[in-house]
Short mmCIF file of C-alpha atoms and ligand atoms in Angstrom, two decimals:
data_model
loop_
_atom_site.label_atom_id
_atom_site.label_comp_id
_atom_site.label_asym_id
_atom_site.label_seq_id
_atom_site.Cartn_x
_atom_site.Cartn_y
_atom_site.Cartn_z
CA UNK Y 1 -10.22 -56.75 2.63
CA UNK Y 2 -8.92 -53.68 4.39
CA UNK Y 3 -5.61 -53.89 2.94
CA UNK Y 4 -6.50 -56.23 -0.15
CA UNK Y 5 -9.25 -54.47 -1.55
CA UNK Y 6 -7.52 -52.05 -3.91
CA UNK Y 7 -5.69 -55.29 -5.31
CA UNK Y 8 -9.33 -56.75 -5.82
CA UNK Y 9 -10.39 -53.78 -8.05
CA UNK Y 10 -6.74 -54.34 -9.91
CA UNK Y 11 -7.61 -57.68 -10.72
CA UNK Y 12 -10.58 -57.09 -11.75
CA UNK Y 13 -9.68 -54.45 -14.30
CA UNK Y 14 -7.34 -56.27 -15.69
CA UNK Y 15 -9.77 -59.61 -16.49
CA UNK Y 16 -13.37 -59.99 -15.55
CA UNK Y 17 -12.40 -64.03 -15.38
CA UNK Y 18 -10.58 -63.15 -11.77
CA UNK Y 19 -13.83 -61.85 -10.49
CA UNK Y 20 -15.50 -65.65 -11.13
CA UNK Y 21 -12.72 -67.71 -9.71
CA UNK Y 22 -12.87 -65.63 -6.72
CA UNK Y 23 -16.93 -65.96 -6.79
CA UNK Y 24 -15.93 -69.49 -6.38
CA UNK Y 25 -13.68 -69.81 -4.22
CA UNK Y 26 -15.89 -68.05 -1.82
CA UNK Y 27 -18.63 -70.36 -2.18
CA UNK Y 28 -16.02 -73.28 -1.68
CA UNK Y 29 -14.74 -71.19 1.64
CA UNK Y 30 -18.44 -70.04 2.93
CA UNK Y 31 -19.35 -74.01 2.31
CA UNK Y 32 -16.52 -74.63 4.59
CA UNK Y 33 -17.43 -72.35 7.26
CA UNK Y 34 -21.09 -73.59 7.06
CA UNK Y 35 -19.85 -77.10 7.70
CA UNK Y 36 -17.39 -76.21 10.58
CA UNK Y 37 -20.31 -74.65 12.23
CA UNK Y 38 -22.27 -77.53 11.87
CA UNK Y 39 -19.57 -79.56 13.49
CA UNK Y 40 -18.86 -77.15 16.21
CA UNK Y 41 -21.82 -76.19 17.38
CA UNK Y 42 -22.18 -80.03 18.33
CA UNK Y 43 -18.79 -80.27 20.38
CA UNK Y 44 -19.46 -78.76 23.82
CA UNK Y 45 -15.76 -76.72 24.16
CA UNK Y 46 -17.24 -73.31 23.43
CA UNK Y 47 -21.30 -72.92 24.04
CA UNK Y 48 -21.76 -71.52 20.34
CA UNK Y 49 -24.89 -70.21 20.55
CA UNK Y 50 -23.94 -67.99 23.10
CA UNK Y 51 -21.13 -66.72 20.85
CA UNK Y 52 -23.61 -66.39 18.00
CA UNK Y 53 -25.91 -64.08 20.42
CA UNK Y 54 -22.74 -61.91 21.75
CA UNK Y 55 -21.58 -61.95 17.89
CA UNK Y 56 -25.19 -60.51 16.76
CA UNK Y 57 -24.95 -57.70 19.19
CA UNK Y 58 -21.51 -56.98 18.44
CA UNK Y 59 -22.65 -56.74 14.77
CA UNK Y 60 -25.41 -54.50 15.89
CA UNK Y 61 -22.81 -52.02 17.26
CA UNK Y 62 -20.46 -51.87 14.22
CA UNK Y 63 -23.67 -51.41 11.94
CA UNK Y 64 -24.72 -48.69 13.88
CA UNK Y 65 -21.62 -47.06 14.31
CA UNK Y 66 -21.06 -47.61 10.75
CA UNK Y 67 -24.09 -45.59 9.67
CA UNK Y 68 -23.29 -42.87 11.68
CA UNK Y 69 -19.48 -42.67 10.77
CA UNK Y 70 -20.40 -42.74 7.25
CA UNK Y 71 -22.74 -39.55 7.30
CA UNK Y 72 -20.54 -37.39 9.76
CA UNK Y 73 -17.89 -38.63 7.27
CA UNK Y 74 -19.52 -37.56 4.02
CA UNK Y 75 -20.50 -34.35 5.90
CA UNK Y 76 -16.96 -33.63 7.19
CA UNK Y 77 -15.52 -34.32 3.55
CA UNK Y 78 -17.77 -32.51 1.73
CA UNK Y 79 -17.31 -29.67 4.16
CA UNK Y 80 -13.71 -29.66 3.93
CA UNK Y 81 -13.54 -29.12 0.42
CA UNK Y 82 -16.47 -26.95 -0.03
CA UNK Y 83 -14.00 -23.52 -0.26
CA UNK Y 84 -10.53 -23.01 0.43
CA UNK Y 85 -11.85 -20.70 3.31
CA UNK Y 86 -13.34 -23.92 4.78
CA UNK Y 87 -10.66 -26.12 3.62
CA UNK Y 88 -7.90 -24.25 5.65
CA UNK Y 89 -10.06 -24.10 9.32
CA UNK Y 90 -11.26 -27.58 8.75
CA UNK Y 91 -8.59 -29.67 7.53
CA UNK Y 92 -5.94 -28.84 10.23
CA UNK Y 93 -8.79 -29.62 12.47
CA UNK Y 94 -9.36 -32.90 11.00
CA UNK Y 95 -5.60 -33.83 11.05
CA UNK Y 96 -5.16 -32.94 14.96
CA UNK Y 97 -8.66 -35.05 15.70
CA UNK Y 98 -7.55 -38.17 13.63
CA UNK Y 99 -4.41 -38.26 15.79
CA UNK Y 100 -5.85 -38.51 18.97
CA UNK Y 101 -5.41 -42.21 20.46
CA UNK Y 102 -9.01 -43.65 20.37
CA UNK Y 103 -8.92 -46.15 23.09
CA UNK Y 104 -8.08 -43.08 25.05
CA UNK Y 105 -11.46 -41.73 24.90
CA UNK Y 106 -12.95 -44.63 26.34
CA UNK Y 107 -12.66 -43.38 30.31
CA UNK Y 108 -14.13 -40.22 28.64
CA UNK Y 109 -17.28 -41.99 27.16
CA UNK Y 110 -17.71 -44.62 30.07
CA UNK Y 111 -17.76 -41.37 32.70
CA UNK Y 112 -20.76 -40.06 30.25
CA UNK Y 113 -22.56 -43.28 29.32
CA UNK Y 114 -22.01 -45.75 32.44
CA UNK Y 115 -21.28 -49.34 31.02
CA UNK Y 116 -23.74 -49.26 28.21
CA UNK Y 117 -23.22 -50.31 24.37
CA UNK Y 118 -22.90 -46.74 23.73
CA UNK Y 119 -19.54 -46.22 24.82
CA UNK Y 120 -18.62 -49.14 22.30
CA UNK Y 121 -20.81 -47.27 19.83
CA UNK Y 122 -19.39 -44.01 20.04
CA UNK Y 123 -15.53 -45.20 19.83
CA UNK Y 124 -16.60 -47.27 16.90
CA UNK Y 125 -17.61 -44.16 15.32
CA UNK Y 126 -14.51 -42.32 16.14
CA UNK Y 127 -12.54 -45.17 14.71
CA UNK Y 128 -14.55 -45.92 11.36
CA UNK Y 129 -14.67 -42.34 10.69
CA UNK Y 130 -11.33 -41.32 9.67
CA UNK Y 131 -10.42 -43.58 6.91
CA UNK Y 132 -13.76 -42.60 5.38
CA UNK Y 133 -13.09 -39.23 5.60
CA UNK Y 134 -9.50 -38.82 4.50
CA UNK Y 135 -10.29 -40.95 1.39
CA UNK Y 136 -12.83 -38.94 0.27
CA UNK Y 137 -11.15 -35.74 1.08
CA UNK Y 138 -8.16 -37.33 -1.26
CA UNK Y 139 -10.73 -38.17 -3.76
CA UNK Y 140 -12.66 -34.86 -3.71
CA UNK Y 141 -9.34 -32.84 -4.04
CA UNK Y 142 -8.16 -35.13 -6.84
CA UNK Y 143 -11.28 -35.07 -9.03
CA UNK Y 144 -11.30 -33.98 -12.41
CA UNK Y 145 -11.98 -30.52 -13.23
CA UNK Y 146 -13.84 -30.66 -16.27
CA UNK Y 147 -16.48 -33.10 -14.44
CA UNK Y 148 -17.57 -29.72 -12.09
CA UNK Y 149 -17.67 -27.93 -15.11
CA UNK Y 150 -19.95 -30.11 -17.22
CA UNK Y 151 -22.17 -30.57 -13.85
CA UNK Y 152 -22.44 -26.75 -13.80
CA UNK Y 153 -22.89 -26.24 -17.40
CA UNK Y 154 -25.96 -28.71 -17.58
CA UNK Y 155 -27.32 -27.15 -14.73
CA UNK Y 156 -26.61 -29.41 -11.65
CA UNK Y 157 -26.97 -26.84 -8.73
CA UNK Y 158 -27.48 -27.16 -4.75
CA UNK Y 159 -29.47 -30.72 -3.89
CA UNK Y 160 -29.30 -31.83 -7.26
CA UNK Y 161 -25.91 -31.33 -7.86
CA UNK Y 162 -25.22 -33.46 -4.57
CA UNK Y 163 -27.10 -35.73 -5.66
CA UNK Y 164 -26.22 -36.56 -8.99
CA UNK Y 165 -22.81 -35.55 -9.35
CA UNK Y 166 -21.47 -35.08 -5.81
CA UNK Y 167 -22.31 -38.55 -4.26
CA UNK Y 168 -22.02 -40.68 -7.19
CA UNK Y 169 -18.57 -38.98 -8.15
CA UNK Y 170 -17.06 -40.01 -4.63
CA UNK Y 171 -19.08 -43.49 -4.61
CA UNK Y 172 -15.77 -45.24 -4.98
CA UNK Y 173 -13.38 -43.28 -1.97
CA UNK Y 174 -16.61 -44.08 0.09
CA UNK Y 175 -16.67 -47.80 -0.75
CA UNK Y 176 -13.12 -47.75 -0.10
CA UNK Y 177 -12.72 -45.61 2.85
CA UNK Y 178 -16.05 -47.83 4.40
CA UNK Y 179 -13.92 -51.20 3.97
CA UNK Y 180 -10.81 -49.85 5.73
CA UNK Y 181 -13.08 -48.44 8.40
CA UNK Y 182 -15.01 -51.52 8.72
CA UNK Y 183 -12.18 -53.56 9.29
CA UNK Y 184 -10.58 -51.40 11.68
CA UNK Y 185 -13.74 -51.45 13.73
CA UNK Y 186 -13.66 -55.43 13.90
CA UNK Y 187 -10.36 -55.28 15.10
CA UNK Y 188 -10.66 -52.34 18.10
CA UNK Y 189 -13.92 -53.34 19.03
CA UNK Y 190 -12.42 -56.51 21.28
CA UNK Y 191 -10.17 -54.28 22.73
CA UNK Y 192 -13.17 -51.57 23.55
CA UNK Y 193 -15.83 -54.43 24.85
CA UNK Y 194 -13.03 -55.80 27.17
CA UNK Y 195 -11.96 -52.25 28.78
CA UNK Y 196 -15.86 -51.02 28.58
CA UNK Y 197 -16.85 -54.16 30.14
CA UNK Y 198 -19.61 -54.44 27.54
CA UNK Y 199 -21.16 -57.84 26.76
CA UNK Y 200 -20.54 -58.70 23.01
CA UNK Y 201 -18.13 -60.88 21.25
CA UNK Y 202 -15.07 -59.19 22.07
CA UNK Y 203 -15.66 -59.65 25.88
CA UNK Y 204 -16.43 -63.23 25.55
CA UNK Y 205 -13.24 -63.82 23.65
CA UNK Y 206 -11.33 -61.98 26.29
CA UNK Y 207 -13.07 -64.18 28.80
CA UNK Y 208 -12.29 -67.02 26.91
CA UNK Y 209 -8.68 -66.17 27.21
CA UNK Y 210 -8.81 -65.87 30.72
CA UNK Y 211 -10.74 -68.66 31.94
CA UNK Y 212 -10.73 -70.85 28.92
CA UNK Y 213 -8.17 -73.24 27.71
CA UNK Y 214 -5.85 -71.91 24.86
CA UNK Y 215 -7.94 -74.52 22.31
CA UNK Y 216 -11.07 -72.69 23.38
CA UNK Y 217 -9.72 -69.12 22.59
CA UNK Y 218 -8.24 -70.54 19.17
CA UNK Y 219 -11.52 -71.74 18.26
CA UNK Y 220 -13.07 -68.65 19.06
CA UNK Y 221 -11.26 -66.70 17.40
CA UNK Y 222 -10.89 -68.16 14.00
CA UNK Y 223 -14.90 -68.22 14.36
CA UNK Y 224 -14.87 -64.63 14.96
CA UNK Y 225 -12.49 -64.02 12.07
CA UNK Y 226 -14.43 -66.56 9.76
CA UNK Y 227 -17.70 -64.47 10.29
CA UNK Y 228 -16.21 -61.14 9.74
CA UNK Y 229 -14.94 -63.04 6.42
CA UNK Y 230 -18.56 -63.87 5.44
CA UNK Y 231 -19.74 -60.47 5.75
CA UNK Y 232 -16.75 -59.03 3.60
CA UNK Y 233 -17.76 -61.65 0.70
CA UNK Y 234 -21.99 -60.35 1.24
CA UNK Y 235 -21.79 -56.89 1.51
CA UNK Y 236 -18.07 -55.54 0.60
CA UNK Y 237 -17.06 -57.31 -2.22
CA UNK Y 238 -20.30 -56.87 -4.41
CA UNK Y 239 -20.41 -53.05 -3.30
CA UNK Y 240 -16.79 -52.76 -4.24
CA UNK Y 241 -17.20 -54.30 -7.89
CA UNK Y 242 -20.20 -52.05 -8.33
CA UNK Y 243 -18.46 -49.22 -7.37
CA UNK Y 244 -15.53 -49.95 -10.26
CA UNK Y 245 -18.06 -48.84 -13.06
CA UNK Y 246 -18.25 -45.39 -11.26
CA UNK Y 247 -14.91 -44.84 -11.55
CA UNK Y 248 -13.12 -42.65 -14.06
CA UNK Y 249 -11.30 -44.01 -16.98
CA UNK Y 250 -7.70 -43.25 -16.32
CA UNK L 1 -32.28 -19.48 -36.87
CA UNK L 2 -34.20 -17.47 -33.80
CA UNK L 3 -34.69 -14.11 -35.25
CA UNK L 4 -35.13 -12.84 -31.61
CA UNK L 5 -31.54 -13.76 -31.23
CA UNK L 6 -29.22 -10.75 -30.58
CA UNK L 7 -25.67 -10.21 -31.26
CA UNK L 8 -23.55 -11.46 -29.20
CA UNK L 9 -20.71 -8.56 -27.74
CA UNK L 10 -17.54 -9.78 -25.95
CA UNK L 11 -16.29 -6.32 -24.98
CA UNK L 12 -12.46 -5.81 -23.68
CA UNK L 13 -12.42 -9.02 -21.43
CA UNK L 14 -8.98 -9.14 -19.62
CA UNK L 15 -7.66 -11.86 -16.95
CA UNK L 16 -5.13 -11.93 -15.09
CA UNK L 17 -3.82 -14.92 -12.17
CA UNK L 18 -1.74 -13.51 -9.42
CA UNK L 19 0.75 -15.09 -7.93
CA UNK L 20 2.82 -14.53 -5.46
CA UNK L 21 1.98 -10.69 -5.95
CA UNK L 22 2.70 -10.84 -9.36
CA UNK L 23 0.64 -10.48 -11.94
CA UNK L 24 0.27 -13.19 -14.80
CA UNK L 25 -2.12 -11.81 -17.54
CA UNK L 26 -3.66 -14.44 -19.35
CA UNK L 27 -5.92 -12.19 -21.47
CA UNK L 28 -6.00 -8.81 -22.63
CA UNK L 29 -8.56 -6.90 -23.96
CA UNK L 30 -10.31 -9.33 -25.83
CA UNK L 31 -13.60 -7.88 -27.96
CA UNK L 32 -15.30 -9.44 -31.17
CA UNK L 33 -19.18 -10.13 -31.75
CA UNK L 34 -20.71 -13.33 -32.66
CA UNK L 35 -23.92 -12.77 -34.89
CA UNK L 36 -26.91 -15.66 -34.24
CA UNK L 37 -26.34 -18.55 -36.32
CA UNK L 38 -22.54 -18.12 -37.06
CA UNK L 39 -19.69 -20.64 -36.77
CA UNK L 40 -16.86 -18.96 -35.12
CA UNK L 41 -13.05 -20.63 -34.58
CA UNK L 42 -10.96 -19.18 -32.19
CA UNK L 43 -7.53 -20.23 -33.32
CA UNK L 44 -3.96 -19.83 -31.84
CA UNK L 45 -1.19 -21.85 -30.23
CA UNK L 46 -1.26 -23.88 -26.99
CA UNK L 47 -1.24 -21.71 -23.70
CA UNK L 48 -2.63 -18.60 -25.47
CA UNK L 49 -5.69 -18.39 -22.96
CA UNK L 50 -8.36 -19.97 -25.32
CA UNK L 51 -9.83 -22.30 -22.93
CA UNK L 52 -10.00 -19.70 -20.50
CA UNK L 53 -11.68 -17.00 -22.55
CA UNK L 54 -14.20 -19.84 -23.64
CA UNK L 55 -14.50 -20.76 -19.44
CA UNK L 56 -15.58 -17.05 -19.16
CA UNK L 57 -17.79 -16.98 -22.16
CA UNK L 58 -19.70 -19.94 -20.24
CA UNK L 59 -19.63 -18.21 -17.03
CA UNK L 60 -17.44 -21.03 -15.82
CA UNK L 61 -14.94 -18.14 -14.96
CA UNK L 62 -15.43 -14.36 -13.85
CA UNK L 63 -12.92 -12.04 -15.92
CA UNK L 64 -10.74 -9.60 -14.20
CA UNK L 65 -12.21 -6.83 -17.19
CA UNK L 66 -14.51 -6.42 -19.61
CA UNK L 67 -18.13 -7.62 -20.68
CA UNK L 68 -20.09 -9.78 -22.28
CA UNK L 69 -23.69 -8.96 -23.62
CA UNK L 70 -26.47 -10.61 -24.69
CA UNK L 71 -25.09 -14.18 -24.11
CA UNK L 72 -27.98 -16.72 -23.64
CA UNK L 73 -28.48 -18.83 -20.67
CA UNK L 74 -28.56 -21.87 -22.46
CA UNK L 75 -25.58 -23.21 -23.43
CA UNK L 76 -23.96 -26.46 -24.43
CA UNK L 77 -20.21 -26.83 -23.95
CA UNK L 78 -18.33 -30.14 -25.53
CA UNK L 79 -15.16 -30.81 -23.69
CA UNK L 80 -11.57 -31.47 -25.32
CA UNK L 81 -11.09 -34.85 -22.97
CA UNK L 82 -14.91 -35.41 -23.10
CA UNK L 83 -15.63 -35.05 -19.16
CA UNK L 84 -18.51 -37.56 -19.24
CA UNK L 85 -20.23 -38.89 -15.81
CA UNK L 86 -18.32 -42.34 -15.96
CA UNK L 87 -21.24 -43.90 -13.61
CA UNK L 88 -23.75 -42.85 -16.16
CA UNK L 89 -24.55 -44.89 -19.19
CA UNK L 90 -24.51 -42.95 -22.57
CA UNK L 91 -28.20 -42.37 -22.40
CA UNK L 92 -28.12 -41.26 -18.79
CA UNK L 93 -25.15 -38.74 -19.87
CA UNK L 94 -26.82 -37.43 -22.72
CA UNK L 95 -30.04 -36.70 -20.82
CA UNK L 96 -28.14 -35.33 -17.71
CA UNK L 97 -28.93 -31.47 -18.79
CA UNK L 98 -32.60 -32.23 -19.61
CA UNK L 99 -33.05 -34.29 -16.09
CA UNK L 100 -31.44 -31.68 -14.47
CA UNK L 101 -33.89 -29.14 -16.19
CA UNK L 102 -36.54 -31.42 -14.60
CA UNK L 103 -38.67 -32.17 -17.87
CA UNK L 104 -40.68 -34.69 -18.51
CA UNK L 105 -39.89 -38.70 -18.68
CA UNK L 106 -41.37 -38.50 -22.20
CA UNK L 107 -40.02 -35.32 -23.35
CA UNK L 108 -36.26 -36.77 -22.42
CA UNK L 109 -37.06 -39.63 -24.10
CA UNK L 110 -37.55 -38.33 -27.38
CA UNK L 111 -34.88 -35.84 -27.05
CA UNK L 112 -32.58 -38.42 -26.24
CA UNK L 113 -33.63 -40.87 -29.16
CA UNK L 114 -33.37 -37.82 -31.66
CA UNK L 115 -29.77 -36.86 -30.44
CA UNK L 116 -28.81 -40.30 -30.12
CA UNK L 117 -30.02 -41.29 -33.90
CA UNK L 118 -28.39 -37.83 -35.14
CA UNK L 119 -25.01 -38.64 -33.79
CA UNK L 120 -25.05 -42.00 -34.48
CA UNK L 121 -24.72 -43.71 -31.16
CA UNK L 122 -27.42 -46.08 -31.68
CA UNK L 123 -26.83 -49.46 -29.98
CA UNK L 124 -24.80 -47.76 -27.29
CA UNK L 125 -27.56 -46.70 -25.47
CA UNK L 126 -26.53 -48.59 -22.14
CA UNK L 127 -22.93 -48.63 -22.85
CA UNK L 128 -20.47 -47.17 -20.21
CA UNK L 129 -18.18 -44.04 -21.03
CA UNK L 130 -15.22 -46.77 -20.23
CA UNK L 131 -16.42 -48.93 -23.12
CA UNK L 132 -16.39 -46.63 -25.74
CA UNK L 133 -13.59 -45.75 -27.87
CA UNK L 134 -12.65 -41.87 -27.79
CA UNK L 135 -14.51 -40.54 -31.21
CA UNK L 136 -17.82 -42.30 -29.14
CA UNK L 137 -16.88 -40.60 -26.23
CA UNK L 138 -16.99 -37.10 -27.90
CA UNK L 139 -20.02 -38.17 -30.02
CA UNK L 140 -21.82 -38.53 -26.55
CA UNK L 141 -19.87 -35.40 -25.47
CA UNK L 142 -21.88 -33.53 -28.34
CA UNK L 143 -25.27 -35.45 -28.26
CA UNK L 144 -24.84 -34.36 -24.08
CA UNK L 145 -24.85 -30.71 -25.63
CA UNK L 146 -27.48 -30.65 -28.06
CA UNK L 147 -29.99 -32.29 -26.04
CA UNK L 148 -30.84 -29.45 -24.32
CA UNK L 149 -31.18 -27.41 -27.46
CA UNK L 150 -28.62 -24.80 -26.66
CA UNK L 151 -28.82 -21.46 -28.00
CA UNK L 152 -25.15 -21.42 -28.39
CA UNK L 153 -22.33 -24.52 -28.52
CA UNK L 154 -19.33 -23.80 -27.00
CA UNK L 155 -16.43 -26.65 -28.29
CA UNK L 156 -12.92 -26.35 -26.52
CA UNK L 157 -10.56 -28.32 -29.14
CA UNK L 158 -12.97 -31.40 -29.37
CA UNK L 159 -11.23 -33.32 -31.44
CA UNK L 160 -7.60 -33.01 -30.51
CA UNK L 161 -7.58 -36.05 -28.71
CA UNK L 162 -9.01 -38.10 -31.00
CA UNK L 163 -6.89 -39.67 -34.23
CA UNK L 164 -7.48 -37.76 -37.37
CA UNK L 165 -9.81 -40.29 -39.23
CA UNK L 166 -12.30 -40.38 -36.03
CA UNK L 167 -11.50 -36.14 -36.16
CA UNK L 168 -12.71 -35.81 -39.75
CA UNK L 169 -15.79 -38.23 -39.24
CA UNK L 170 -16.83 -36.02 -36.32
CA UNK L 171 -15.96 -32.46 -38.02
CA UNK L 172 -18.35 -33.77 -40.88
CA UNK L 173 -21.11 -34.61 -38.39
CA UNK L 174 -20.62 -31.43 -36.40
CA UNK L 175 -20.75 -29.33 -39.54
CA UNK L 176 -24.19 -31.37 -40.96
CA UNK L 177 -25.68 -30.53 -37.51
CA UNK L 178 -24.70 -27.04 -37.55
CA UNK L 179 -26.60 -26.84 -41.21
CA UNK L 180 -29.58 -28.40 -39.95
CA UNK L 181 -29.61 -26.65 -36.69
CA UNK L 182 -27.97 -22.88 -37.30
CA UNK L 183 -27.01 -23.08 -34.04
CA UNK L 184 -24.30 -20.60 -32.82
CA UNK L 185 -21.06 -22.01 -32.70
CA UNK L 186 -17.80 -21.19 -30.85
CA UNK L 187 -15.52 -23.59 -31.39
CA UNK L 188 -11.62 -23.43 -29.86
CA UNK L 189 -8.91 -25.73 -31.93
CA UNK L 190 -4.87 -24.93 -32.43
CA UNK L 191 -5.33 -26.45 -36.05
CA UNK L 192 -5.47 -23.94 -38.85
CA UNK L 193 -7.14 -26.41 -41.15
CA UNK L 194 -10.24 -26.96 -38.70
CA UNK L 195 -11.14 -23.73 -38.27
CA UNK L 196 -10.40 -22.96 -41.89
CA UNK L 197 -12.74 -25.72 -42.90
CA UNK L 198 -15.63 -25.36 -40.56
CA UNK L 199 -15.65 -21.67 -39.73
CA UNK L 200 -17.82 -18.34 -41.18
CA UNK L 201 -15.40 -16.25 -39.00
CA UNK L 202 -12.03 -17.09 -37.65
CA UNK L 203 -10.45 -15.28 -34.46
CA UNK L 204 -6.74 -15.42 -34.73
CA UNK L 205 -5.06 -15.19 -31.23
CA UNK L 206 -1.37 -14.44 -30.28
CA UNK L 207 -0.32 -16.07 -26.98
CA UNK L 208 1.15 -14.33 -23.56
CA UNK L 209 -1.14 -12.69 -23.16
CA UNK L 210 -3.96 -14.10 -25.25
CA UNK L 211 -4.81 -11.25 -27.53
CA UNK L 212 -6.99 -10.95 -30.80
CA UNK L 213 -4.54 -10.49 -33.88
CA UNK L 214 -7.31 -10.82 -36.30
CA UNK L 215 -10.72 -11.59 -37.65
CA UNK L 216 -10.82 -13.04 -41.03
CA UNK L 217 -13.97 -13.84 -42.79
CA UNK L 218 -14.34 -17.01 -44.66
CA UNK L 219 -15.98 -16.70 -47.75
CA UNK L 220 -15.33 -20.34 -48.98
CA UNK L 221 -18.73 -21.85 -50.29
CA UNK L 222 -19.81 -25.37 -48.57
CA UNK L 223 -19.10 -27.91 -48.81
CA UNK L 224 -15.16 -26.89 -48.63
CA UNK L 225 -12.60 -28.51 -50.63
CA UNK L 226 -9.87 -29.17 -47.85
CA UNK L 227 -7.17 -29.61 -50.95
CA UNK L 228 -8.25 -26.79 -53.07
CA UNK L 229 -5.52 -23.66 -53.90
CA UNK L 230 -8.47 -21.28 -51.69
CA UNK L 231 -7.82 -23.56 -48.87
CA UNK L 232 -4.74 -23.31 -48.67
CA UNK L 233 -4.59 -19.71 -49.54
CA UNK L 234 -6.33 -19.01 -46.19
CA UNK L 235 -4.75 -21.36 -44.16
CA UNK L 236 -0.95 -19.70 -45.24
CA UNK L 237 -2.73 -16.45 -44.40
CA UNK L 238 -4.13 -17.40 -40.93
CA UNK L 239 -0.28 -19.24 -40.13
CA UNK L 240 1.05 -15.65 -41.24
CA UNK L 241 -0.72 -13.65 -38.53
CA UNK L 242 0.42 -16.26 -35.78
N1 ADP A 1 -5.48 -21.34 -12.00
C1 ADP A 1 -4.44 -20.79 -12.57
N2 ADP A 1 -3.36 -19.92 -12.07
C2 ADP A 1 -2.08 -19.77 -12.89
N3 ADP A 1 -2.00 -19.22 -14.38
C3 ADP A 1 -2.84 -20.24 -15.17
C4 ADP A 1 -4.09 -20.79 -14.45
N4 ADP A 1 -5.09 -21.35 -15.32
C5 ADP A 1 -4.73 -21.23 -16.31
N5 ADP A 1 -3.13 -20.64 -16.45
C6 ADP A 1 -2.65 -19.97 -17.46
O1 ADP A 1 -3.28 -19.39 -18.35
C7 ADP A 1 -2.68 -19.75 -19.62
C8 ADP A 1 -3.83 -19.99 -20.50
O2 ADP A 1 -4.59 -21.46 -20.42
P1 ADP A 1 -5.33 -21.58 -21.39
O3 ADP A 1 -6.62 -20.97 -21.27
O4 ADP A 1 -5.67 -23.51 -20.86
O5 ADP A 1 -4.78 -21.56 -23.14
P2 ADP A 1 -4.96 -22.42 -23.96
O6 ADP A 1 -6.35 -23.49 -24.15
O7 ADP A 1 -4.90 -21.43 -25.26
O8 ADP A 1 -3.95 -23.76 -24.21
C9 ADP A 1 -1.41 -21.17 -19.47
O9 ADP A 1 -0.38 -20.24 -19.88
C10 ADP A 1 -1.97 -21.37 -18.03
O10 ADP A 1 -0.57 -21.65 -17.55
MG1 MG A 2 -6.92 -25.34 -24.07
#
């Protein structure tokens, strides 16, 4: 999804039929997952209920981090493109900030928060925020000038401009950036939980790697990927489809 | 026509861009008047500063020198490439200005109904810009402008992105509406025939920098026969100036 959502969007514009076929494929896959879950919940290779519990607490971290990151990203991107003056200050700062290696942040966060979920959440915020910020800035810079002029002519000023013009016009970019950020968060989560020694699905997989068999680890990772896939299907795919109607005609 | 409307006075407007310390004049000392209810066309070749002038009139851009007197606040603007909001359907595009002004739901509904019927968009209320042809898009652009009951309607080459048959239909509709409402119209075009067909007065501009060459009053009676001798004479006269 992280890399494929653009392809999905292009397909959809060419033929709406593809969308239906993809939905059917998704249903079949989700069905397969449910069967998989039921079967393996019975096998005692992994304590699946514990696995799901850890997955939920990690999902909570990702969700909280996503909400914070999305909000901050909107503020930063709107700020950095507000005028030339702010752009000249903020763009270089953002450029340096995004190249900072996020994992190096973990010892600092541990020093601040101790071993708590917040270490992982703050780390995830920093992971999620950049793809959103930069897709938003790219969209805002490439915005059609005449649309902004139309908004001005028809009295969209201040908060009204933000709500009725700015936000809807960046919505497709926001979803695109979110999908990338969300994907990177799940990838970075495992390492972060292991390093920070915070309980979650990531550190659980880490433990399986150390103490369990290879078979258990493979099963655990497969389940992890399947659950993320399902989340994409029920959250991001519909949002992506919805946002395509917000897009400019080319 | 509103008797309280005053003549709009455009006085000695100049504009230049600075690039690498060099000055690029785009408009030079442009002056003319616009009487209430008048249909004005500004003609000139492309790159001549016509869009810039219209943006200055609309307050979207600041002139370097000169001033504009008696320009009303309530303006409609029709864009060459429509500039419709892609996330809104036809109805919501048309009502955009009204919603920003904070009119009541029932007032908005009534006005949107009126404009959609008048410009011929019935049945397309729920369509999105993506799904419309160029001609229909520009109908939405015009309806959005008229919905706010503008004191002055500004149009920047509104038919240039359309094929000739579609453009012809829209020209007729614009003229019909202008005859009904008597709104003041200032329209930019690079087509001399279009100006002669529509305008009461034609401001002929020469490019680089944009200057007013000549102001021609068009006394032909309406509806105008675009194949008459008189029509071609006026077209020739303007092309001679250009
Ligand atoms: N931001 C800008 N910086 C420098 N030159 C500009 C800018 N915007 C427009 N121009 C120049 O101003 C001139 C007039 O442009 P425009 O008003 O669009 O002409 P027209 O509408 O008559 O075709 C053009 O030569 C264009 O290159
Ligand atoms: Mg132009």
